[in-house]
Every structure is written in C-alpha cells, then in structure tokens.
C-alpha cells in the first residue's frame, strides 16, 4: 500500500514565514536537526535521555557553524563592496 | 477551485511503471511550485503546467506570480534526501525548502518530477494562506520515519 502523509488533514507540512528578515541560525539549526536525528517519544527512557543530549550537542554545533557561515558570507560581501568602491554599504553589511 | 491535499493518482501508476526515481544520487529532480488558494489541485492533477504568463497577477493557473514576489515560475528544485527502509515501510524525504527574500502568499504547493515531463507527485495544502513579506517562506516536511514521511510504501 502506498501511504502518504497527505492522507492526514492538511497541515502535515509546516510552513514558517518571516517578515523583513531571513531565518536565523537558530531557526535553521532546528530545521537541520530534525533531518539529522529524530528522537522518538517511545524510546526507552535512558536511551531517549541520551539521544536528546546528543541532539542538543549537535544543535549547538550547527548554530555555531551557521553563524560563522553568515559572518563569513557578509565578510565576503563587504569585501566585494569595498573593492567596488562602496565603503558605506560595506560598513552597513558589517554592522548587521 | 481548491487545493486538496493528495498523492496524485497518476503518480501511483507511474511508480509501478518505474516512472520516478527518488534516489538521492543520480535520481530524478523534483521541484516544488507554490499556489494561491484559488488554484485547482488535487488527486487528479497529473502534471505541472506553466501559466500562460508567469508575471500575470493572478496567473492563469494561480501559481504564485513572479511580479513583485521574487518567486521564480516553476518553483524551486528540492534537495532529495533519498529513500529509506524501516521495517516493512519504504519512504522518501526531502530537505525543508526555503524561498528566500520573497513577498508572497501561498496556500499550497505541488511537488512534481521535472526530470519526467513535469509529472505530478503530490499536492500539499498549507491549511490556509501563508504570507512572507520581504522574508523567507519555508516549507518544513514531516519527520522522515516510517510513520510520518511524506511518501511511504507499506
């Protein structure tokens, strides 16, 4: 039998929207975490506790590197803006 | 006119004929297109059809317009996480998809196979209008396990 989550009431997919901003590293880390490790609520408690602890460790690593990715990308952007003679815009980017 | 969440009937037959490859490496490309609430999408949808004029507002198919939205007609290609087998259930998962820096309202989407003549896979309803204003519009897919994954064969 082919089953699909679509059989469930609408809302199976979750839609997250933002206004006047992009997703934060914390929000993205949470999304990525759900793809990397899923801790089932029916796991034996000792296993579940350990899995949740591991999940939290991964989350903090993801946040760190995602923040660095944003910082590095802005550095690249600011550098290019400087090179193109737009020091004022470069400073705006650096201040974000 | 309505967006009715469903696995497309044509997809079910095509799967039996080897018409879709969900492998994460060298598999088909699946895209996700966004639609306004007036769109007609459901189990009988067989393929993605481009609107007559993607810049019209609304478009002829009620796919989100490209005017003032930063949305690209046809949507975006999904990142395929491939297939998995858990017990007696095989399932498919995609990475959550983000439409960045957009200003748009959508009530549902169509996932289709752009490697196979844009054949329809699944229609998803958002449960109502969802709006992003100069921000990100993110579709989070369900947990990739044998009970919740987007598409499962049991």
PDB file of C-alpha atoms in Angstrom, chain B residues 21-153:
ATOM      1  CA  UNK B  21      13.493   7.748  -9.255  1.00  0.00           C
ATOM      2  CA  UNK B  22      13.807   9.125  -5.741  1.00  0.00           C
ATOM      3  CA  UNK B  23      17.448   8.133  -5.274  1.00  0.00           C
ATOM      4  CA  UNK B  24      19.452  10.974  -3.748  1.00  0.00           C
ATOM      5  CA  UNK B  25      22.298  10.375  -6.161  1.00  0.00           C
ATOM      6  CA  UNK B  26      21.615  10.325  -9.894  1.00  0.00           C
ATOM      7  CA  UNK B  27      17.877  10.270  -9.233  1.00  0.00           C
ATOM      8  CA  UNK B  28      15.236  12.499 -10.755  1.00  0.00           C
ATOM      9  CA  UNK B  29      14.884  16.188  -9.958  1.00  0.00           C
ATOM     10  CA  UNK B  30      11.759  17.108  -8.049  1.00  0.00           C
ATOM     11  CA  UNK B  31      10.539  20.661  -7.882  1.00  0.00           C
ATOM     12  CA  UNK B  32       8.044  22.457  -5.673  1.00  0.00           C
ATOM     13  CA  UNK B  33       5.759  25.137  -7.050  1.00  0.00           C
ATOM     14  CA  UNK B  34       3.647  27.437  -4.874  1.00  0.00           C
ATOM     15  CA  UNK B  35      -0.006  28.194  -5.491  1.00  0.00           C
ATOM     16  CA  UNK B  36      -2.625  30.656  -4.321  1.00  0.00           C
ATOM     17  CA  UNK B  37      -5.808  29.434  -2.699  1.00  0.00           C
ATOM     18  CA  UNK B  38      -7.813  29.736  -5.931  1.00  0.00           C
ATOM     19  CA  UNK B  39      -5.757  27.033  -7.636  1.00  0.00           C
ATOM     20  CA  UNK B  40      -7.331  23.718  -8.548  1.00  0.00           C
ATOM     21  CA  UNK B  41      -5.005  20.964  -7.376  1.00  0.00           C
ATOM     22  CA  UNK B  42      -5.714  17.512  -6.061  1.00  0.00           C
ATOM     23  CA  UNK B  43      -5.519  13.787  -6.634  1.00  0.00           C
ATOM     24  CA  UNK B  44      -6.465  14.168 -10.300  1.00  0.00           C
ATOM     25  CA  UNK B  45      -3.579  16.558 -11.017  1.00  0.00           C
ATOM     26  CA  UNK B  46      -1.280  14.831 -13.475  1.00  0.00           C
ATOM     27  CA  UNK B  47       1.465  17.334 -14.196  1.00  0.00           C
ATOM     28  CA  UNK B  48       2.809  20.790 -13.511  1.00  0.00           C
ATOM     29  CA  UNK B  49       1.552  23.221 -16.124  1.00  0.00           C
ATOM     30  CA  UNK B  50       3.268  26.540 -16.557  1.00  0.00           C
ATOM     31  CA  UNK B  51       0.921  29.526 -16.535  1.00  0.00           C
ATOM     32  CA  UNK B  52       0.321  31.376 -19.789  1.00  0.00           C
ATOM     33  CA  UNK B  53       2.029  34.415 -18.328  1.00  0.00           C
ATOM     34  CA  UNK B  54       4.068  33.859 -15.179  1.00  0.00           C
ATOM     35  CA  UNK B  55       4.132  37.604 -14.499  1.00  0.00           C
ATOM     36  CA  UNK B  56       0.363  37.972 -14.526  1.00  0.00           C
ATOM     37  CA  UNK B  57      -1.335  38.517 -11.203  1.00  0.00           C
ATOM     38  CA  UNK B  58      -3.099  36.221 -10.753  1.00  0.00           C
ATOM     39  CA  UNK B  59      -1.596  33.728 -13.184  1.00  0.00           C
ATOM     40  CA  UNK B  60      -3.819  31.506 -15.278  1.00  0.00           C
ATOM     41  CA  UNK B  61      -3.068  28.504 -13.046  1.00  0.00           C
ATOM     42  CA  UNK B  62      -2.991  30.531  -9.815  1.00  0.00           C
ATOM     43  CA  UNK B  63       0.646  29.617  -9.343  1.00  0.00           C
ATOM     44  CA  UNK B  64       2.256  32.464  -7.414  1.00  0.00           C
ATOM     45  CA  UNK B  65       3.064  35.320  -9.751  1.00  0.00           C
ATOM     46  CA  UNK B  66       6.619  36.391 -10.452  1.00  0.00           C
ATOM     47  CA  UNK B  67       5.624  40.060 -10.242  1.00  0.00           C
ATOM     48  CA  UNK B  68       6.872  41.735  -7.096  1.00  0.00           C
ATOM     49  CA  UNK B  69       7.434  38.435  -5.305  1.00  0.00           C
ATOM     50  CA  UNK B  70      10.969  37.298  -6.180  1.00  0.00           C
ATOM     51  CA  UNK B  71       9.356  33.948  -6.925  1.00  0.00           C
ATOM     52  CA  UNK B  72      10.522  32.006  -9.950  1.00  0.00           C
ATOM     53  CA  UNK B  73       7.841  30.361 -12.050  1.00  0.00           C
ATOM     54  CA  UNK B  74       8.016  26.607 -11.661  1.00  0.00           C
ATOM     55  CA  UNK B  75       9.204  26.906  -8.122  1.00  0.00           C
ATOM     56  CA  UNK B  76      12.436  25.511  -6.775  1.00  0.00           C
ATOM     57  CA  UNK B  77      14.241  22.191  -7.017  1.00  0.00           C
ATOM     58  CA  UNK B  78      14.057  20.188  -3.826  1.00  0.00           C
ATOM     59  CA  UNK B  79      17.043  18.567  -2.177  1.00  0.00           C
ATOM     60  CA  UNK B  80      16.291  14.883  -2.239  1.00  0.00           C
ATOM     61  CA  UNK B  81      17.369  13.052   0.911  1.00  0.00           C
ATOM     62  CA  UNK B  82      16.742   9.782  -0.854  1.00  0.00           C
ATOM     63  CA  UNK B  83      14.836   6.710   0.166  1.00  0.00           C
ATOM     64  CA  UNK B  84      14.959   4.639   3.332  1.00  0.00           C
ATOM     65  CA  UNK B  85      13.587   1.360   4.552  1.00  0.00           C
ATOM     66  CA  UNK B  86      12.396   0.921   8.115  1.00  0.00           C
ATOM     67  CA  UNK B  87      10.919  -2.431   8.914  1.00  0.00           C
ATOM     68  CA  UNK B  88       8.384  -3.073   6.191  1.00  0.00           C
ATOM     69  CA  UNK B  89       7.999   0.570   5.167  1.00  0.00           C
ATOM     70  CA  UNK B  90       9.980   2.385   2.494  1.00  0.00           C
ATOM     71  CA  UNK B  91       9.782   6.146   2.418  1.00  0.00           C
ATOM     72  CA  UNK B  92      11.066   9.293   0.793  1.00  0.00           C
ATOM     73  CA  UNK B  93      12.286  12.517   2.359  1.00  0.00           C
ATOM     74  CA  UNK B  94      13.227  15.952   1.081  1.00  0.00           C
ATOM     75  CA  UNK B  95      15.121  18.696   2.839  1.00  0.00           C
ATOM     76  CA  UNK B  96      12.979  21.573   4.031  1.00  0.00           C
ATOM     77  CA  UNK B  97      12.688  24.141   1.265  1.00  0.00           C
ATOM     78  CA  UNK B  98      13.210  27.852   1.721  1.00  0.00           C
ATOM     79  CA  UNK B  99      12.073  30.511  -0.718  1.00  0.00           C
ATOM     80  CA  UNK B 100      14.379  33.336   0.330  1.00  0.00           C
ATOM     81  CA  UNK B 101      13.726  37.071   0.225  1.00  0.00           C
ATOM     82  CA  UNK B 102      10.185  36.763  -1.090  1.00  0.00           C
ATOM     83  CA  UNK B 103       6.966  38.674  -0.697  1.00  0.00           C
ATOM     84  CA  UNK B 104       4.183  36.284  -1.460  1.00  0.00           C
ATOM     85  CA  UNK B 105       1.082  34.497  -0.226  1.00  0.00           C
ATOM     86  CA  UNK B 106       0.538  30.822  -0.930  1.00  0.00           C
ATOM     87  CA  UNK B 107      -1.987  28.273   0.240  1.00  0.00           C
ATOM     88  CA  UNK B 108      -0.446  25.105  -1.127  1.00  0.00           C
ATOM     89  CA  UNK B 109       2.106  23.551  -3.390  1.00  0.00           C
ATOM     90  CA  UNK B 110       2.668  20.890  -5.993  1.00  0.00           C
ATOM     91  CA  UNK B 111       5.725  18.645  -5.980  1.00  0.00           C
ATOM     92  CA  UNK B 112       6.469  17.391  -9.468  1.00  0.00           C
ATOM     93  CA  UNK B 113       9.155  15.491 -11.330  1.00  0.00           C
ATOM     94  CA  UNK B 114      10.911  17.878 -13.667  1.00  0.00           C
ATOM     95  CA  UNK B 115      13.056  15.042 -14.992  1.00  0.00           C
ATOM     96  CA  UNK B 116       9.979  13.203 -16.239  1.00  0.00           C
ATOM     97  CA  UNK B 117       7.919  15.734 -18.173  1.00  0.00           C
ATOM     98  CA  UNK B 118       6.854  17.572 -15.010  1.00  0.00           C
ATOM     99  CA  UNK B 119       4.636  14.721 -13.872  1.00  0.00           C
ATOM    100  CA  UNK B 120       2.830  15.450 -10.621  1.00  0.00           C
ATOM    101  CA  UNK B 121       3.768  13.685  -7.409  1.00  0.00           C
ATOM    102  CA  UNK B 122       1.873  15.179  -4.507  1.00  0.00           C
ATOM    103  CA  UNK B 123      -0.340  18.154  -3.700  1.00  0.00           C
ATOM    104  CA  UNK B 124       0.137  19.718  -0.288  1.00  0.00           C
ATOM    105  CA  UNK B 125      -2.208  22.147   1.413  1.00  0.00           C
ATOM    106  CA  UNK B 126      -0.897  24.668   3.897  1.00  0.00           C
ATOM    107  CA  UNK B 127      -4.240  24.821   5.677  1.00  0.00           C
ATOM    108  CA  UNK B 128      -4.820  28.405   4.592  1.00  0.00           C
ATOM    109  CA  UNK B 129      -2.928  31.389   3.245  1.00  0.00           C
ATOM    110  CA  UNK B 130       0.633  31.769   4.448  1.00  0.00           C
ATOM    111  CA  UNK B 131       2.393  35.074   3.808  1.00  0.00           C
ATOM    112  CA  UNK B 132       6.012  36.153   3.864  1.00  0.00           C
ATOM    113  CA  UNK B 133       6.868  39.829   3.413  1.00  0.00           C
ATOM    114  CA  UNK B 134      10.400  40.530   2.265  1.00  0.00           C
ATOM    115  CA  UNK B 135      11.412  37.416   4.142  1.00  0.00           C
ATOM    116  CA  UNK B 136      11.680  33.663   3.923  1.00  0.00           C
ATOM    117  CA  UNK B 137       8.875  31.255   3.070  1.00  0.00           C
ATOM    118  CA  UNK B 138       9.838  27.842   4.420  1.00  0.00           C
ATOM    119  CA  UNK B 139       8.125  24.507   3.866  1.00  0.00           C
ATOM    120  CA  UNK B 140       9.080  22.020   6.574  1.00  0.00           C
ATOM    121  CA  UNK B 141       8.445  18.421   5.594  1.00  0.00           C
ATOM    122  CA  UNK B 142       7.301  15.869   8.176  1.00  0.00           C
ATOM    123  CA  UNK B 143       9.641  13.653  10.141  1.00  0.00           C
ATOM    124  CA  UNK B 144      11.379  11.157   7.886  1.00  0.00           C
ATOM    125  CA  UNK B 145      10.329   7.907   9.516  1.00  0.00           C
ATOM    126  CA  UNK B 146       8.083   5.004   8.677  1.00  0.00           C
ATOM    127  CA  UNK B 147       5.045   6.646  10.250  1.00  0.00           C
ATOM    128  CA  UNK B 148       5.290  10.252   9.127  1.00  0.00           C
ATOM    129  CA  UNK B 149       7.425  10.586   5.990  1.00  0.00           C
ATOM    130  CA  UNK B 150       5.904  12.479   3.107  1.00  0.00           C
ATOM    131  CA  UNK B 151       5.549   9.423   0.855  1.00  0.00           C
ATOM    132  CA  UNK B 152       5.571   5.908   2.255  1.00  0.00           C
ATOM    133  CA  UNK B 153       5.043   2.455   0.838  1.00  0.00           C
TER     134      UNK B 153
END
